PDB file of C-alpha atoms in Angstrom:
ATOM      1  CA  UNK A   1      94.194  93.053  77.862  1.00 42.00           C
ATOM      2  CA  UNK A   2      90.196  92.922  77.829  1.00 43.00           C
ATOM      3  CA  UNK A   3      90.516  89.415  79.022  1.00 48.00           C
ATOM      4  CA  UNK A   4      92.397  90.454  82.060  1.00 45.00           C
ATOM      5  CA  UNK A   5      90.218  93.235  82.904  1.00 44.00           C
ATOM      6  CA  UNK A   6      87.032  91.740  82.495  1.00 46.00           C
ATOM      7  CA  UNK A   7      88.943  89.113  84.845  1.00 49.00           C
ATOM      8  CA  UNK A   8      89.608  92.083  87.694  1.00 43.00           C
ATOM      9  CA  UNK A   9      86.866  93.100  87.491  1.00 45.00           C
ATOM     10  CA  UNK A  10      84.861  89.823  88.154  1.00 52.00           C
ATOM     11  CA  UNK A  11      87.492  89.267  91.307  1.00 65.00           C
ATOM     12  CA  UNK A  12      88.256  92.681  92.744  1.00 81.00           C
ATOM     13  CA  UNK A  13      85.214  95.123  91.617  1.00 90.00           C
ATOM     14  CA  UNK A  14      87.193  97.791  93.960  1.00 93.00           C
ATOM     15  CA  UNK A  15      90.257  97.614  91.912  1.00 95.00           C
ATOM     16  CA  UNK A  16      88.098  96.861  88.410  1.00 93.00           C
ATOM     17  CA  UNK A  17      86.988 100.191  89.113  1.00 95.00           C
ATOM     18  CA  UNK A  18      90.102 102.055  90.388  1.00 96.00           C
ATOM     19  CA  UNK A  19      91.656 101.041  86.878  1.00 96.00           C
ATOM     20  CA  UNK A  20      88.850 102.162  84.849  1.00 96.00           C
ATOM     21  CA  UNK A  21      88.881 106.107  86.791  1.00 97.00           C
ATOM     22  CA  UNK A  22      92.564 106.074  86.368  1.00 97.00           C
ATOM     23  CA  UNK A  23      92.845 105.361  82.748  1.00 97.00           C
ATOM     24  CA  UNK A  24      89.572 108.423  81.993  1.00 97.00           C
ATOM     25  CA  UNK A  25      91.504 110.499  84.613  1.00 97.00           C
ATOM     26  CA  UNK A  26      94.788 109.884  82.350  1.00 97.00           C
ATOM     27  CA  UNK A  27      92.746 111.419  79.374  1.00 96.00           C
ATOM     28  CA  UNK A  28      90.990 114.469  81.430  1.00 96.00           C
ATOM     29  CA  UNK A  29      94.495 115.778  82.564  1.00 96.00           C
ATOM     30  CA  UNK A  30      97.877 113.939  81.033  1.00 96.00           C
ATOM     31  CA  UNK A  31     100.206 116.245  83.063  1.00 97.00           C
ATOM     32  CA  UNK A  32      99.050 113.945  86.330  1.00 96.00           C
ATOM     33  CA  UNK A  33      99.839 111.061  83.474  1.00 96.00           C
ATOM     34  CA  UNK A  34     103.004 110.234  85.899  1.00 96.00           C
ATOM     35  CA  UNK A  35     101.180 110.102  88.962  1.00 97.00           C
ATOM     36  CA  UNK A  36      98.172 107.860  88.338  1.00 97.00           C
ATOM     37  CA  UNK A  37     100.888 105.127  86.230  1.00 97.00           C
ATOM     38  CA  UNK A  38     102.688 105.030  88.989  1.00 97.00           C
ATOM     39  CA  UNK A  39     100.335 104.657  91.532  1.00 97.00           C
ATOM     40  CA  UNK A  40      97.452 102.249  90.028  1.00 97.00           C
ATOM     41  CA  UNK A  41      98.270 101.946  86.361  1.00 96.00           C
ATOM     42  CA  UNK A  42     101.467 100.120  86.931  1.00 96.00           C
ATOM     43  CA  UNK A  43     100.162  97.836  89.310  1.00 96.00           C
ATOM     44  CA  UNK A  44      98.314  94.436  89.105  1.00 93.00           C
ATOM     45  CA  UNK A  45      95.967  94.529  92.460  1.00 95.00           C
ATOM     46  CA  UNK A  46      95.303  97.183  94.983  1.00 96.00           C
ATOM     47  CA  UNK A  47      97.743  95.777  97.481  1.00 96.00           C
ATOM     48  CA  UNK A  48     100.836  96.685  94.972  1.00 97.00           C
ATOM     49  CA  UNK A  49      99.566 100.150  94.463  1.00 97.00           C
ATOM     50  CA  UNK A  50      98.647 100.631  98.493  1.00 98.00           C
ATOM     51  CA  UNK A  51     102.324  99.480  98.953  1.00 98.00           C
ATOM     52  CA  UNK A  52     103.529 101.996  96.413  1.00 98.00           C
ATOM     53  CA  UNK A  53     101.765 104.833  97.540  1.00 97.00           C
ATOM     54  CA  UNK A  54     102.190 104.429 101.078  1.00 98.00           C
ATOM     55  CA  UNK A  55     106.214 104.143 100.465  1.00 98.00           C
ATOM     56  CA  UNK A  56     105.835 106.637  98.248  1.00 97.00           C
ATOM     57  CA  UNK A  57     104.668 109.492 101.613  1.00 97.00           C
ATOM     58  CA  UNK A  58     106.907 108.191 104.088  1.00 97.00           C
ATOM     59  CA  UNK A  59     109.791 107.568 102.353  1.00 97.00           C
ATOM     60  CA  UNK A  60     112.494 109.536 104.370  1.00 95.00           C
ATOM     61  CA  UNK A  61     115.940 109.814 104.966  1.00 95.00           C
ATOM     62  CA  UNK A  62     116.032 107.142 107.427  1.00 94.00           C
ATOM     63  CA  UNK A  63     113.765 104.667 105.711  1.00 95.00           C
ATOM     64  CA  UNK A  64     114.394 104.838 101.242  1.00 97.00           C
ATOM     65  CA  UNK A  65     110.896 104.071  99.349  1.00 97.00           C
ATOM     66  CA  UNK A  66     112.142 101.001  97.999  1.00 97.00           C
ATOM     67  CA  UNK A  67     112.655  99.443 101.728  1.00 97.00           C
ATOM     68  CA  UNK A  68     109.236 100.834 103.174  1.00 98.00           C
ATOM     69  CA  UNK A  69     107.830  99.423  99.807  1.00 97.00           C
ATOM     70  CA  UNK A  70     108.961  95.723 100.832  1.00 98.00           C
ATOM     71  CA  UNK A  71     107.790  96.324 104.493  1.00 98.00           C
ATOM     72  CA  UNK A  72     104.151  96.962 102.426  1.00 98.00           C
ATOM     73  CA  UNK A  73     104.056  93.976 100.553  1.00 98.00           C
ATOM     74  CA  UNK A  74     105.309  91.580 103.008  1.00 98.00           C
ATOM     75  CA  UNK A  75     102.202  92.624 105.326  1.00 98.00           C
ATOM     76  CA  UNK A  76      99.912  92.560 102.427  1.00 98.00           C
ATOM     77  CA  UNK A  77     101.120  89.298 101.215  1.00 97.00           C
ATOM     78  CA  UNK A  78     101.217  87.877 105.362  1.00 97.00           C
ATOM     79  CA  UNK A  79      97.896  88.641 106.107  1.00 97.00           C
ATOM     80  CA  UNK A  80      94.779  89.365 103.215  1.00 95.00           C
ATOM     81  CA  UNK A  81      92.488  91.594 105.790  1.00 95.00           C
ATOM     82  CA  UNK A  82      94.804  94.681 105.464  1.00 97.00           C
ATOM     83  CA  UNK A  83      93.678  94.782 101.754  1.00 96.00           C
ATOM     84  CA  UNK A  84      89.903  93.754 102.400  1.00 95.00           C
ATOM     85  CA  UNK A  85      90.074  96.535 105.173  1.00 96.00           C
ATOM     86  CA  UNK A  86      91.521  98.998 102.707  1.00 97.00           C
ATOM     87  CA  UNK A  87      88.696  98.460  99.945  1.00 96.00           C
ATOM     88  CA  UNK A  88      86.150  98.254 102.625  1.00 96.00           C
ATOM     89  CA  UNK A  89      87.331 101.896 103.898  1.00 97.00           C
ATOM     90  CA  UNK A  90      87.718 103.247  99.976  1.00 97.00           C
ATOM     91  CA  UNK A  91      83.977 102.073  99.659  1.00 95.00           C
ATOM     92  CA  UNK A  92      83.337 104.272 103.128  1.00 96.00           C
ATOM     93  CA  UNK A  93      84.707 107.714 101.501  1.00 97.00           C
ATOM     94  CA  UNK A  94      83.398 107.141  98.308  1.00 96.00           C
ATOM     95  CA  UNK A  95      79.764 106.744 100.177  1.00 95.00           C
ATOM     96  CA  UNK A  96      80.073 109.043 103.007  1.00 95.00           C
ATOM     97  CA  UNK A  97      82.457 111.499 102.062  1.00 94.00           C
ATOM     98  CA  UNK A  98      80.235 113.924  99.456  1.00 93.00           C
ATOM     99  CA  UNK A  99      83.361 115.800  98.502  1.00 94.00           C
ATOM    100  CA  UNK A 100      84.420 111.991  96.854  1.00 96.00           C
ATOM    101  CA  UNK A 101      83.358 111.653  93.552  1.00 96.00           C
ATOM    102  CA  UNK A 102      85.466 108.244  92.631  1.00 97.00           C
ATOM    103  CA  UNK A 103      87.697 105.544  94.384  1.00 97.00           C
ATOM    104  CA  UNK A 104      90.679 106.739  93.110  1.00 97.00           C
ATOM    105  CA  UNK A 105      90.609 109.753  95.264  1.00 97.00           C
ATOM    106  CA  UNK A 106      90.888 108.353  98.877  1.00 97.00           C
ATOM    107  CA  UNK A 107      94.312 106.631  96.845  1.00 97.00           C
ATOM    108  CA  UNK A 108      95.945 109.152  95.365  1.00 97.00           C
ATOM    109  CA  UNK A 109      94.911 112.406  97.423  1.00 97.00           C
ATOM    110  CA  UNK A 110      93.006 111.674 100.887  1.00 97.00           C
ATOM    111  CA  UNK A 111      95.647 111.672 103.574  1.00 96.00           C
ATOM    112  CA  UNK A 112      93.108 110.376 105.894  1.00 96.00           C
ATOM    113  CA  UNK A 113      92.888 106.674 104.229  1.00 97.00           C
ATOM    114  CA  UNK A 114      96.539 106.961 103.104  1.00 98.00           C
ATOM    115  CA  UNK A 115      97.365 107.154 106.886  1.00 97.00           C
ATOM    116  CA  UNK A 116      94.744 104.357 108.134  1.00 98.00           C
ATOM    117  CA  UNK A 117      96.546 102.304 105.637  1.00 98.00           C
ATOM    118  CA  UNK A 118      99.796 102.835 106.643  1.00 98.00           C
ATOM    119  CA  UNK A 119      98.574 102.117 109.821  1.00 98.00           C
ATOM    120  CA  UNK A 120      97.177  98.813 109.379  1.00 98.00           C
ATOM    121  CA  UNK A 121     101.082  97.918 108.574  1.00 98.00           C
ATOM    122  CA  UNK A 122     102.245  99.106 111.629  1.00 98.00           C
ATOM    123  CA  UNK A 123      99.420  97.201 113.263  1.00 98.00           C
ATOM    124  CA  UNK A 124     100.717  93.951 111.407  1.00 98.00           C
ATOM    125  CA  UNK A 125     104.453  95.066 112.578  1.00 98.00           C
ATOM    126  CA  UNK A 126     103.587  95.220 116.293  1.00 98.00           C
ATOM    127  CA  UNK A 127     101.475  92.176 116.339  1.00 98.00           C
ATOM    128  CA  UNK A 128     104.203  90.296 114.730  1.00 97.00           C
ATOM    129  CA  UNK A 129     107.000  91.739 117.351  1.00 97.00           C
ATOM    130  CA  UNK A 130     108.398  94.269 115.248  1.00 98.00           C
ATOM    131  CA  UNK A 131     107.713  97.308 117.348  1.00 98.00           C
ATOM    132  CA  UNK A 132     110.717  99.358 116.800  1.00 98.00           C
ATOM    133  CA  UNK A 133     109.612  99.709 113.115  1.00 98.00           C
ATOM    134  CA  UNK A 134     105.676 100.018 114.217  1.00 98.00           C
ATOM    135  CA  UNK A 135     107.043 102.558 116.305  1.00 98.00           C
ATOM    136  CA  UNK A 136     109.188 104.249 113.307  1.00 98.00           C
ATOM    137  CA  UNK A 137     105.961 104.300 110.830  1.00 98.00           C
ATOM    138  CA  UNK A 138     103.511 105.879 113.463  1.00 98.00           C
ATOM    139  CA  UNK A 139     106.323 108.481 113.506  1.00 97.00           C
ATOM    140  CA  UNK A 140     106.083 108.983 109.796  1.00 97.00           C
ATOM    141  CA  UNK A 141     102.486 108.732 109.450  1.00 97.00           C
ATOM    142  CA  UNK A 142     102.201 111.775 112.170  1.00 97.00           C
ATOM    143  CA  UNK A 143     105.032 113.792 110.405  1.00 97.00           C
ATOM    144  CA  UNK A 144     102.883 113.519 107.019  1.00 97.00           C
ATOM    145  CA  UNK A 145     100.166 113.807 108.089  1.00 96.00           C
ATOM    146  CA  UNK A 146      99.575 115.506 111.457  1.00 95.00           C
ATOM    147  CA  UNK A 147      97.734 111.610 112.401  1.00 97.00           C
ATOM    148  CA  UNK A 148      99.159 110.347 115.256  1.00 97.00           C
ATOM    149  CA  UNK A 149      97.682 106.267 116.053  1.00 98.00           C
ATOM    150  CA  UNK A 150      99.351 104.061 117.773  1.00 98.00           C
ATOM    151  CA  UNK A 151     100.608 100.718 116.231  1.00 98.00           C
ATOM    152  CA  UNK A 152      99.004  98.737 119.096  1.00 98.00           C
ATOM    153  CA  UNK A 153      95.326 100.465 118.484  1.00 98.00           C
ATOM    154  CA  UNK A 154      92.761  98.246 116.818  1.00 98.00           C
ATOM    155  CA  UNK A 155      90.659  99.170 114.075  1.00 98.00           C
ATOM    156  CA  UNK A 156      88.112  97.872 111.994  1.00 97.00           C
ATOM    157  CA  UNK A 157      87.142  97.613 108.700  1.00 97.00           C
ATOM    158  CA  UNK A 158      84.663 100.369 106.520  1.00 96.00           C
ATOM    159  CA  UNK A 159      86.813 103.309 109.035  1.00 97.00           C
ATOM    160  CA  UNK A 160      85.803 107.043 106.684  1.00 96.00           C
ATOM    161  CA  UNK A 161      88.171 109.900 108.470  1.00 95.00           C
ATOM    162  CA  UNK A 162      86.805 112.962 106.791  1.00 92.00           C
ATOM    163  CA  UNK A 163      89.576 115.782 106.860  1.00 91.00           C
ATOM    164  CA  UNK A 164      91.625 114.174 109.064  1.00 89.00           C
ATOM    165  CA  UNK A 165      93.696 116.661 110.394  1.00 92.00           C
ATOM    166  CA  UNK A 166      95.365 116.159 114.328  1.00 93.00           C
ATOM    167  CA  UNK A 167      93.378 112.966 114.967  1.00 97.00           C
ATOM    168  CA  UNK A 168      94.531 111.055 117.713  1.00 97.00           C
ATOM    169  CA  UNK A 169      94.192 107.347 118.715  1.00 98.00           C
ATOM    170  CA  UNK A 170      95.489 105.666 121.758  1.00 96.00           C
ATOM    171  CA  UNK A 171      97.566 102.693 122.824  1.00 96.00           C
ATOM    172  CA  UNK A 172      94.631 100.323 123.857  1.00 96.00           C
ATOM    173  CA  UNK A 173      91.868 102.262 121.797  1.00 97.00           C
ATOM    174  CA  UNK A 174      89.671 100.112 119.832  1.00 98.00           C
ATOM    175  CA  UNK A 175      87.431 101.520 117.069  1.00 98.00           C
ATOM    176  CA  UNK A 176      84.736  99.097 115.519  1.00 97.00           C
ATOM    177  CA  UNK A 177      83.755  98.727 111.621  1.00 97.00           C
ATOM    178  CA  UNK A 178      81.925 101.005 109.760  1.00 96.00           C
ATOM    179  CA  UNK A 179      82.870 104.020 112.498  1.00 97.00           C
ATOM    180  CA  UNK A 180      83.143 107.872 110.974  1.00 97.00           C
ATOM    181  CA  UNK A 181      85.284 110.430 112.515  1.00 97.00           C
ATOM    182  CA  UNK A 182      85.739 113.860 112.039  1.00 96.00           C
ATOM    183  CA  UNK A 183      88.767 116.413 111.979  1.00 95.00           C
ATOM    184  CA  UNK A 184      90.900 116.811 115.525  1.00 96.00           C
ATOM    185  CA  UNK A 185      88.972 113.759 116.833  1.00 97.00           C
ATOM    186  CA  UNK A 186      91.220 112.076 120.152  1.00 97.00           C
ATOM    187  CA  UNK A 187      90.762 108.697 121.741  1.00 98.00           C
ATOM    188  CA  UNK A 188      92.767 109.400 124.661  1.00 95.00           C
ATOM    189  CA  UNK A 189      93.271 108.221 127.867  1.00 91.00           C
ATOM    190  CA  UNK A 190      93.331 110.402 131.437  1.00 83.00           C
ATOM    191  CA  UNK A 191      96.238 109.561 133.579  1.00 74.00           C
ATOM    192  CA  UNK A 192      99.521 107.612 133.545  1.00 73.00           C
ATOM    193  CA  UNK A 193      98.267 104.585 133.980  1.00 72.00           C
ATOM    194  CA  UNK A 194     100.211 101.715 131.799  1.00 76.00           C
ATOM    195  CA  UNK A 195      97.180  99.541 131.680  1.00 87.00           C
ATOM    196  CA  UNK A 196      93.938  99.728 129.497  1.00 91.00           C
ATOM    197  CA  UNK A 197      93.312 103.279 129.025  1.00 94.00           C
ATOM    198  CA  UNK A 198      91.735 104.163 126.230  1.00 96.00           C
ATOM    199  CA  UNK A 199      88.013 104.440 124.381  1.00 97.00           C
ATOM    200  CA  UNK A 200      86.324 101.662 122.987  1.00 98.00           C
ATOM    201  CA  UNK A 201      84.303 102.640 120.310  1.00 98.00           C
ATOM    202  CA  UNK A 202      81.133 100.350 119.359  1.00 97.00           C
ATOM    203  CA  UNK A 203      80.252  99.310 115.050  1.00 96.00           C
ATOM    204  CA  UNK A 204      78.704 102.585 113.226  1.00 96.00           C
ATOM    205  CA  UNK A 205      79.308 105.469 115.811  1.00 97.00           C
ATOM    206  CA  UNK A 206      79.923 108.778 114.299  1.00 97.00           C
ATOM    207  CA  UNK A 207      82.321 111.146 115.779  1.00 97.00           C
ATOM    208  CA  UNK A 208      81.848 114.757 115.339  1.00 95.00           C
ATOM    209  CA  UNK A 209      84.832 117.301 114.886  1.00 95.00           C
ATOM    210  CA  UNK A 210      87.082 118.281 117.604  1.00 96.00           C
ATOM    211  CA  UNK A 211      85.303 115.814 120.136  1.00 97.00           C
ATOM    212  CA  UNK A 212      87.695 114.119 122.807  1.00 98.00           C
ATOM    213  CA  UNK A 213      86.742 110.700 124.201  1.00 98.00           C
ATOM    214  CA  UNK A 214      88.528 110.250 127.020  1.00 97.00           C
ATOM    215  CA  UNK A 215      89.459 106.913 129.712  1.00 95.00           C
ATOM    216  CA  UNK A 216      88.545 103.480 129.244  1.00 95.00           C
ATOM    217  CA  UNK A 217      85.177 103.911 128.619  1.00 96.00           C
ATOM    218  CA  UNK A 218      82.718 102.318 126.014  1.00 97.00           C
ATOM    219  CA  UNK A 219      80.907 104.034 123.361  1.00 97.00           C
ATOM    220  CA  UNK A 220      77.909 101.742 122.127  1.00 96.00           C
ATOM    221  CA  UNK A 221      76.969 100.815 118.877  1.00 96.00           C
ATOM    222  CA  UNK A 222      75.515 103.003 116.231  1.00 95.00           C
ATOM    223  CA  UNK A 223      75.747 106.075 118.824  1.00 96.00           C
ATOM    224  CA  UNK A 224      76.811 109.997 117.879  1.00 96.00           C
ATOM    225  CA  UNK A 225      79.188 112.499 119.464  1.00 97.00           C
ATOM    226  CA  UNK A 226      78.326 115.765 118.355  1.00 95.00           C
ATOM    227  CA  UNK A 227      81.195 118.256 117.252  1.00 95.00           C
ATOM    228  CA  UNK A 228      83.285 119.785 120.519  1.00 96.00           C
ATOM    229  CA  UNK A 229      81.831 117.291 122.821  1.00 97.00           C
ATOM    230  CA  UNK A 230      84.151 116.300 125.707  1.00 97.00           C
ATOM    231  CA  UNK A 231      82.803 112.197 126.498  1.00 97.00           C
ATOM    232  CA  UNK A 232      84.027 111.046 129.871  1.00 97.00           C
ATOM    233  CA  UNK A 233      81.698 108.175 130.615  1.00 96.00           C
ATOM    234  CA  UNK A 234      79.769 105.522 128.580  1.00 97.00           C
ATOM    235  CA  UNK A 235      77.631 106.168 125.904  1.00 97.00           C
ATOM    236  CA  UNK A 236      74.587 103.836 125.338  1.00 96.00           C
ATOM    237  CA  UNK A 237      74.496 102.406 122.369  1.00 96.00           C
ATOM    238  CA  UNK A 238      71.824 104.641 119.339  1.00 94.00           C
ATOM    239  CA  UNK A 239      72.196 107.583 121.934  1.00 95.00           C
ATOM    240  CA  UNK A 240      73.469 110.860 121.249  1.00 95.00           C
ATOM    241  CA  UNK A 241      75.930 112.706 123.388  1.00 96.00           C
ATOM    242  CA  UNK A 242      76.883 116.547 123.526  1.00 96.00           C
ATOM    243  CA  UNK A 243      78.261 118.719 126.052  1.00 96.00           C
ATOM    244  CA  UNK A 244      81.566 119.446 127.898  1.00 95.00           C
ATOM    245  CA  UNK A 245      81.252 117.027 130.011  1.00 96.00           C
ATOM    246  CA  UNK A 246      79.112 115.012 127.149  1.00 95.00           C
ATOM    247  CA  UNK A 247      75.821 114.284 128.537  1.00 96.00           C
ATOM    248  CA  UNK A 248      72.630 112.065 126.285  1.00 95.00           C
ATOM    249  CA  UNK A 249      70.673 114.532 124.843  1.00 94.00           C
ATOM    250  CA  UNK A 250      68.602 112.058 122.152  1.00 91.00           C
ATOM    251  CA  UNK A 251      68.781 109.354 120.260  1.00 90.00           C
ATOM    252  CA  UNK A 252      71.122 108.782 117.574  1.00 83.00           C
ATOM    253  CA  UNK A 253      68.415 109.656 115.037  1.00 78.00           C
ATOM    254  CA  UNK A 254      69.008 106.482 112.127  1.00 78.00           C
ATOM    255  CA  UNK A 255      70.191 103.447 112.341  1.00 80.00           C
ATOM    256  CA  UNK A 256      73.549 103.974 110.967  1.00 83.00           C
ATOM    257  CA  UNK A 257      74.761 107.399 112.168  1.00 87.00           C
ATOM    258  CA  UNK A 258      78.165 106.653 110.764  1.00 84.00           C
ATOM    259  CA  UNK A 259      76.940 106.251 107.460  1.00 85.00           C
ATOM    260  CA  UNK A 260      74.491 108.849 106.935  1.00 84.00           C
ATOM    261  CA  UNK A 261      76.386 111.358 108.692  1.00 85.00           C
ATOM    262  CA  UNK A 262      73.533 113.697 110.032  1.00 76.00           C
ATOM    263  CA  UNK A 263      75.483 115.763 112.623  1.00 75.00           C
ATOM    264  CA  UNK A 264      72.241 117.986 113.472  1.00 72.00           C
ATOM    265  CA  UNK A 265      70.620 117.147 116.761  1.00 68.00           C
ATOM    266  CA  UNK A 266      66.964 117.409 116.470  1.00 66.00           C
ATOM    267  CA  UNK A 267      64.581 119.249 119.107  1.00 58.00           C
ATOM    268  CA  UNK A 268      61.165 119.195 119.945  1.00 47.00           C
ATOM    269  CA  UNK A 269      58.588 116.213 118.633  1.00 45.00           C
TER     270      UNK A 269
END
């Protein structure tokens, strides 16, 4: 058994460590013993457990765990970048999020990574021609979690969604790596237009609560939104925007406003 960890953890330092929390949080409190077996104990690589947990919330009715379960693995096993996405986002809460104290949080308890994840299978659904199912898991995913993105919607690696409640992400909406957003945050479009319609949001931007970027507009690299904002035209990349409409009031203040998270706009020299 030491052998095989000290394996892991020479391999998959994300999952190395995601073992090691689980078996202390075993000891700290047994009656969530259950749980964390279950959900990373039992399993030999984060992909298994992602699949398990994610089955695990949107098992219904209509869809058992054990079937949503094999829709999981197949993706995981089909294409490798859903589970290099998913440790690249676990390392994003655990560095941004100051409420996240380990990496077995985001797993077990964040619904905002637990629905980007289930995303990313939807996203491998629909690109593979499987949209009635996409379609059935973005249902799920918004029933669970009040998170409504679309299957179709592409989105990078390192994503942190802090809260995550009523966030909202378009058809054609693309979202870079390494991108932050905040509670009640929508990519929408304006119109009924059945074309591209939605934001495209640059590497690094950092989008404050309850701000709605709207149209098929660009928001450039390592730029903020502050909280409330409503953006209706482009944002320059390392610029700050605020206002209903959003207007540039500043620059974006650091070079990674996604990362640091400073959501205070600065006046005066």
């Amino acid at each position: 058994m030491a052998e095989t960890r000290k394996n892991l953890a020479e391999l998959d330092p994300v999952w190395a460590q995601l073992v090691e929390e689980a078996e202390k949080a075993v000891k700290d409190e047994p009656l969530l013993g259950g749980l964390i077996h279950s959900s990373v104990l039992y399993h030999g690589s984060l992909k298994r457990a992602l699949s398990y947990r994610i089955s695990m919330k949107l098992a219904s009715g209509d869809m058992p765990e054990q079937l949503i379960r094999e829709i999981c693995d197949e993706a995981h096993d089909s294409d490798p970048s859903l589970e290099l996405a998913a440790r690249a986002d676990i390392a994003a809460v655990f560095d941004r999020d100051p409420a996240c104290h380990r990496f077995l949080q985001p797993l077990l308890f964040f619904k905002g990574f637990q629905a980007v994840q289930a995303y990313r299978v939807a996203h491998w659904l629909w690109n593979t021609g499987r949209k009635d199912l996409a379609y059935f898991l973005q249902m799920r995913v918004s029933e669970v979690f009040s998170i409504d993105i679309h299957p179709a919607a592409k989105i990078g690696k390192g994503l942190m969604i802090d809260h995550a409640h009523s966030i909202v992400i378009g058809e054609t909406a693309v979202v870079g790596d390494n991108v932050s957003l905040l509670h009640s945050v929508t990519l929408g479009g304006t119109g009924k237009e059945d074309e591209d319609r939605h934001p495209k949001i640059g590497n690094g931007v950092l989008i404050g609560a309850g701000a709605k970027v709207l149209g098929n507009i660009k928001v450039g690299n390592c730029s903020r939104i502050a909280a409330g904002s409503v953006v209706l035209t482009e944002v320059p990349a390392q610029k700050t925007v605020a206002g209903v409409p959003a207007r540039i009031v500043g620059e974006a203040g650091c070079d990674q406003p996604a990362i640091t998270m400073d959501q205070v706009l600065k006046s005066g020299p």
